[in-house]
Structures are given as C-alpha cells and as structure tokens.
Amino acid sequence: MIYELQIGTNAKTELLDITSKVQKLIQDINFQNGICTIFVPHTTAAITINENADSTVKEDMLMELNKVIPFNDNYQHLEGNSAAHIKSTLVGCSQQIIIKEGNLVLGTWQGIYFCEFDGPRKRKIKLKLISE
Ligand code: ZN
C-alpha cells in the first residue's frame, strides 16, 4: 500500500514543514516500527530534512538556492521553469526516516520539509511504510 498526502503551496519557492502531517499518518494507521520512504512525484519540487526550530534557516536556504540557481539564466527549456527543475534534482525527491514505536526518529531540531520550487500549486507526497 502506498499512502498519499496532499498539500497546497503558497509561493513560488517555499519550504513547508510537513513533519506533523507525516507523524499523524503514521499514528492514524497505527504503524509501529520500520522505515518510511517519502517520495515527491514532481519534477519541480523536492523533500529535505533540516532545522525546524528557527524558521530563518529555511529562508536562508531558499535565498541561497535562488542565488546559486537564478530564475532566469538563458535556459533552453521553453516552459520557463528550469531553475525549479535544477533545484528539484539538487535537493532530491525522496527521504527515508526510521520509525520507532510509532514515532519518526528525527534529531531534536530536525523537521521534514516539502520544498516548492515552482508554486503555488497543489502537490502530492507519496509514502511507503515497511515494517521491520
Ligand atoms: Zn518545466
């Protein structure tokens, strides 16, 4: 079984903390111990794990990504969103997280971020849970 979360993003580039949504899904299906693979089935979005205590960290990450990969740079792709495709590949479209006794095993300051690079849009996140 593959589970799915649906989210709406609000900006052209944005990091959305989805940790509580993933944790709720794990609790709702009473999953206890194993591995959760989180996969983003989009070519202009990504998933990452980073600090969720100080929200300025995600703003700094976006600022630097937007600096390193500018929105306009004589790209050939006619859709006009090459920067988003490049960011998606750099950040990556999946993460694996250990689940122990029904809880995500994350560091104290870690959260799971859905990374929007070509929003705002409706987006899907796929989750596969494998028991130990
Ligand atoms: Zn495109």
PDB file of C-alpha atoms and ligand atoms in Angstrom:
ATOM      1  CA  MET A   1       0.000   0.000   0.000  1.00  0.00           C
ATOM      2  CA  ILE A   2       1.191   3.461  -0.888  1.00  0.00           C
ATOM      3  CA  TYR A   3      -0.158   6.360   1.177  1.00  0.00           C
ATOM      4  CA  GLU A   4      -0.561   9.886  -0.092  1.00  0.00           C
ATOM      5  CA  LEU A   5      -0.596  13.350   1.442  1.00  0.00           C
ATOM      6  CA  GLN A   6      -1.932  16.315  -0.485  1.00  0.00           C
ATOM      7  CA  ILE A   7      -0.754  19.844   0.196  1.00  0.00           C
ATOM      8  CA  GLY A   8      -1.179  23.267  -1.311  1.00  0.00           C
ATOM      9  CA  THR A   9       1.793  25.579  -1.588  1.00  0.00           C
ATOM     10  CA  ASN A  10       1.517  29.340  -1.343  1.00  0.00           C
ATOM     11  CA  ALA A  11       4.555  30.848  -3.026  1.00  0.00           C
ATOM     12  CA  LYS A  12       6.896  30.421  -5.987  1.00  0.00           C
ATOM     13  CA  THR A  13       9.568  28.969  -3.714  1.00  0.00           C
ATOM     14  CA  GLU A  14       8.724  27.748  -0.250  1.00  0.00           C
ATOM     15  CA  LEU A  15       9.758  25.174   2.367  1.00  0.00           C
ATOM     16  CA  LEU A  16       6.723  23.677   4.089  1.00  0.00           C
ATOM     17  CA  ASP A  17       7.185  21.759   7.329  1.00  0.00           C
ATOM     18  CA  ILE A  18       5.226  18.502   6.867  1.00  0.00           C
ATOM     19  CA  THR A  19       6.588  16.689   9.936  1.00  0.00           C
ATOM     20  CA  SER A  20       3.294  16.728  11.839  1.00  0.00           C
ATOM     21  CA  LYS A  21       1.334  15.549   8.772  1.00  0.00           C
ATOM     22  CA  VAL A  22       3.665  12.562   8.329  1.00  0.00           C
ATOM     23  CA  GLN A  23       3.596  11.775  12.052  1.00  0.00           C
ATOM     24  CA  LYS A  24      -0.224  11.920  12.058  1.00  0.00           C
ATOM     25  CA  LEU A  25      -0.439   9.490   9.128  1.00  0.00           C
ATOM     26  CA  ILE A  26       1.835   7.035  10.940  1.00  0.00           C
ATOM     27  CA  GLN A  27      -0.362   7.263  14.033  1.00  0.00           C
ATOM     28  CA  ASP A  28      -3.627   7.052  12.070  1.00  0.00           C
ATOM     29  CA  ILE A  29      -2.609   3.719  10.529  1.00  0.00           C
ATOM     30  CA  ASN A  30      -1.015   2.543  13.803  1.00  0.00           C
ATOM     31  CA  PHE A  31       2.373   1.852  12.195  1.00  0.00           C
ATOM     32  CA  GLN A  32       4.928   0.969  14.865  1.00  0.00           C
ATOM     33  CA  ASN A  33       8.446   0.058  13.734  1.00  0.00           C
ATOM     34  CA  GLY A  34      10.210   0.212  10.378  1.00  0.00           C
ATOM     35  CA  ILE A  35      11.137   2.587   7.614  1.00  0.00           C
ATOM     36  CA  CYS A  36       9.117   5.353   5.992  1.00  0.00           C
ATOM     37  CA  THR A  37      10.084   6.360   2.481  1.00  0.00           C
ATOM     38  CA  ILE A  38       8.758   9.774   1.500  1.00  0.00           C
ATOM     39  CA  PHE A  39       8.694  10.412  -2.236  1.00  0.00           C
ATOM     40  CA  VAL A  40       7.747  13.558  -4.152  1.00  0.00           C
ATOM     41  CA  PRO A  41       6.331  12.687  -7.600  1.00  0.00           C
ATOM     42  CA  HIS A  42       7.062  16.094  -9.100  1.00  0.00           C
ATOM     43  CA  THR A  43       9.906  17.486 -11.213  1.00  0.00           C
ATOM     44  CA  THR A  44       9.877  20.973  -9.704  1.00  0.00           C
ATOM     45  CA  ALA A  45       9.638  20.102  -6.005  1.00  0.00           C
ATOM     46  CA  ALA A  46      11.738  18.167  -3.503  1.00  0.00           C
ATOM     47  CA  ILE A  47      11.916  16.835   0.039  1.00  0.00           C
ATOM     48  CA  THR A  48      14.556  17.515   2.649  1.00  0.00           C
ATOM     49  CA  ILE A  49      15.212  17.252   6.369  1.00  0.00           C
ATOM     50  CA  ASN A  50      16.631  20.234   8.225  1.00  0.00           C
ATOM     51  CA  GLU A  51      16.199  22.543  11.193  1.00  0.00           C
ATOM     52  CA  ASN A  52      12.626  23.431  12.091  1.00  0.00           C
ATOM     53  CA  ALA A  53      13.283  25.303  15.327  1.00  0.00           C
ATOM     54  CA  ASP A  54      14.393  28.614  13.814  1.00  0.00           C
ATOM     55  CA  SER A  55      12.332  29.427  10.721  1.00  0.00           C
ATOM     56  CA  THR A  56      15.023  31.775   9.406  1.00  0.00           C
ATOM     57  CA  VAL A  57      17.079  28.702   8.447  1.00  0.00           C
ATOM     58  CA  LYS A  58      14.612  27.760   5.720  1.00  0.00           C
ATOM     59  CA  GLU A  59      14.544  31.354   4.488  1.00  0.00           C
ATOM     60  CA  ASP A  60      18.343  31.351   4.270  1.00  0.00           C
ATOM     61  CA  MET A  61      18.331  28.041   2.395  1.00  0.00           C
ATOM     62  CA  LEU A  62      15.828  29.380  -0.132  1.00  0.00           C
ATOM     63  CA  MET A  63      17.736  32.645  -0.515  1.00  0.00           C
ATOM     64  CA  GLU A  64      20.965  30.822  -1.322  1.00  0.00           C
ATOM     65  CA  LEU A  65      19.323  28.281  -3.636  1.00  0.00           C
ATOM     66  CA  ASN A  66      17.688  31.142  -5.534  1.00  0.00           C
ATOM     67  CA  LYS A  67      21.057  32.885  -5.733  1.00  0.00           C
ATOM     68  CA  VAL A  68      23.013  29.846  -6.934  1.00  0.00           C
ATOM     69  CA  ILE A  69      20.278  28.848  -9.401  1.00  0.00           C
ATOM     70  CA  PRO A  70      18.750  32.081 -10.727  1.00  0.00           C
ATOM     71  CA  PHE A  71      15.202  32.104 -12.120  1.00  0.00           C
ATOM     72  CA  ASN A  72      16.450  33.472 -15.456  1.00  0.00           C
ATOM     73  CA  ASP A  73      19.751  32.439 -16.980  1.00  0.00           C
ATOM     74  CA  ASN A  74      19.216  31.894 -20.714  1.00  0.00           C
ATOM     75  CA  TYR A  75      17.819  28.415 -20.060  1.00  0.00           C
ATOM     76  CA  GLN A  76      16.729  26.439 -23.139  1.00  0.00           C
ATOM     77  CA  HIS A  77      13.671  24.724 -21.579  1.00  0.00           C
ATOM     78  CA  LEU A  78      10.659  26.508 -23.103  1.00  0.00           C
ATOM     79  CA  GLU A  79       8.359  26.073 -20.093  1.00  0.00           C
ATOM     80  CA  GLY A  80      10.443  28.713 -18.330  1.00  0.00           C
ATOM     81  CA  ASN A  81      10.928  26.815 -15.078  1.00  0.00           C
ATOM     82  CA  SER A  82      14.386  25.294 -15.485  1.00  0.00           C
ATOM     83  CA  ALA A  83      15.522  26.788 -12.180  1.00  0.00           C
ATOM     84  CA  ALA A  84      12.830  24.732 -10.426  1.00  0.00           C
ATOM     85  CA  HIS A  85      13.862  21.533 -12.231  1.00  0.00           C
ATOM     86  CA  ILE A  86      17.512  22.070 -11.258  1.00  0.00           C
ATOM     87  CA  LYS A  87      16.663  22.765  -7.595  1.00  0.00           C
ATOM     88  CA  SER A  88      14.484  19.647  -7.516  1.00  0.00           C
ATOM     89  CA  THR A  89      17.376  17.497  -8.672  1.00  0.00           C
ATOM     90  CA  LEU A  90      19.882  19.106  -6.300  1.00  0.00           C
ATOM     91  CA  VAL A  91      17.692  18.733  -3.199  1.00  0.00           C
ATOM     92  CA  GLY A  92      16.280  15.345  -4.192  1.00  0.00           C
ATOM     93  CA  CYS A  93      12.851  13.754  -4.428  1.00  0.00           C
ATOM     94  CA  SER A  94      12.925  11.261  -1.552  1.00  0.00           C
ATOM     95  CA  GLN A  95      13.936  10.731   2.063  1.00  0.00           C
ATOM     96  CA  GLN A  96      13.942   7.695   4.330  1.00  0.00           C
ATOM     97  CA  ILE A  97      13.123   8.008   8.003  1.00  0.00           C
ATOM     98  CA  ILE A  98      13.275   5.374  10.728  1.00  0.00           C
ATOM     99  CA  ILE A  99      10.098   4.844  12.734  1.00  0.00           C
ATOM    100  CA  LYS A 100      10.352   3.521  16.272  1.00  0.00           C
ATOM    101  CA  GLU A 101       7.310   2.731  18.430  1.00  0.00           C
ATOM    102  CA  GLY A 102       5.040   4.830  16.225  1.00  0.00           C
ATOM    103  CA  ASN A 103       7.288   7.887  16.135  1.00  0.00           C
ATOM    104  CA  LEU A 104       9.527   9.387  13.484  1.00  0.00           C
ATOM    105  CA  VAL A 105      13.159   9.120  14.577  1.00  0.00           C
ATOM    106  CA  LEU A 106      14.410  12.654  13.963  1.00  0.00           C
ATOM    107  CA  GLY A 107      17.007  14.771  15.704  1.00  0.00           C
ATOM    108  CA  THR A 108      15.815  17.350  18.229  1.00  0.00           C
ATOM    109  CA  TRP A 109      15.999  20.180  15.722  1.00  0.00           C
ATOM    110  CA  GLN A 110      15.059  18.274  12.592  1.00  0.00           C
ATOM    111  CA  GLY A 111      11.854  18.544  10.596  1.00  0.00           C
ATOM    112  CA  ILE A 112      10.701  17.238   7.221  1.00  0.00           C
ATOM    113  CA  TYR A 113      10.306  19.925   4.582  1.00  0.00           C
ATOM    114  CA  PHE A 114       8.399  19.777   1.333  1.00  0.00           C
ATOM    115  CA  CYS A 115      10.325  22.079  -0.997  1.00  0.00           C
ATOM    116  CA  GLU A 116       8.256  24.002  -3.528  1.00  0.00           C
ATOM    117  CA  PHE A 117      10.279  25.468  -6.380  1.00  0.00           C
ATOM    118  CA  ASP A 118       7.561  26.340  -8.912  1.00  0.00           C
ATOM    119  CA  GLY A 119       4.471  27.252  -6.954  1.00  0.00           C
ATOM    120  CA  PRO A 120       1.938  27.942  -5.869  1.00  0.00           C
ATOM    121  CA  ARG A 121       0.449  24.552  -6.758  1.00  0.00           C
ATOM    122  CA  LYS A 122      -1.416  21.552  -5.433  1.00  0.00           C
ATOM    123  CA  ARG A 123       1.130  18.858  -4.658  1.00  0.00           C
ATOM    124  CA  LYS A 124       1.214  15.177  -3.690  1.00  0.00           C
ATOM    125  CA  ILE A 125       3.580  13.319  -1.405  1.00  0.00           C
ATOM    126  CA  LYS A 126       3.806   9.507  -1.557  1.00  0.00           C
ATOM    127  CA  LEU A 127       4.681   7.442   1.486  1.00  0.00           C
ATOM    128  CA  LYS A 128       5.635   3.775   1.699  1.00  0.00           C
ATOM    129  CA  LEU A 129       5.959   2.151   5.107  1.00  0.00           C
ATOM    130  CA  ILE A 130       7.945  -1.043   5.526  1.00  0.00           C
ATOM    131  CA  SER A 131       7.783  -2.928   8.817  1.00  0.00           C
ATOM    132  CA  GLU A 132      10.931  -4.315  10.392  1.00  0.00           C
TER     133      GLU A 132
HETATM  134 ZN    ZN B   1       9.474  22.524 -16.960  1.00  0.00          ZN
END
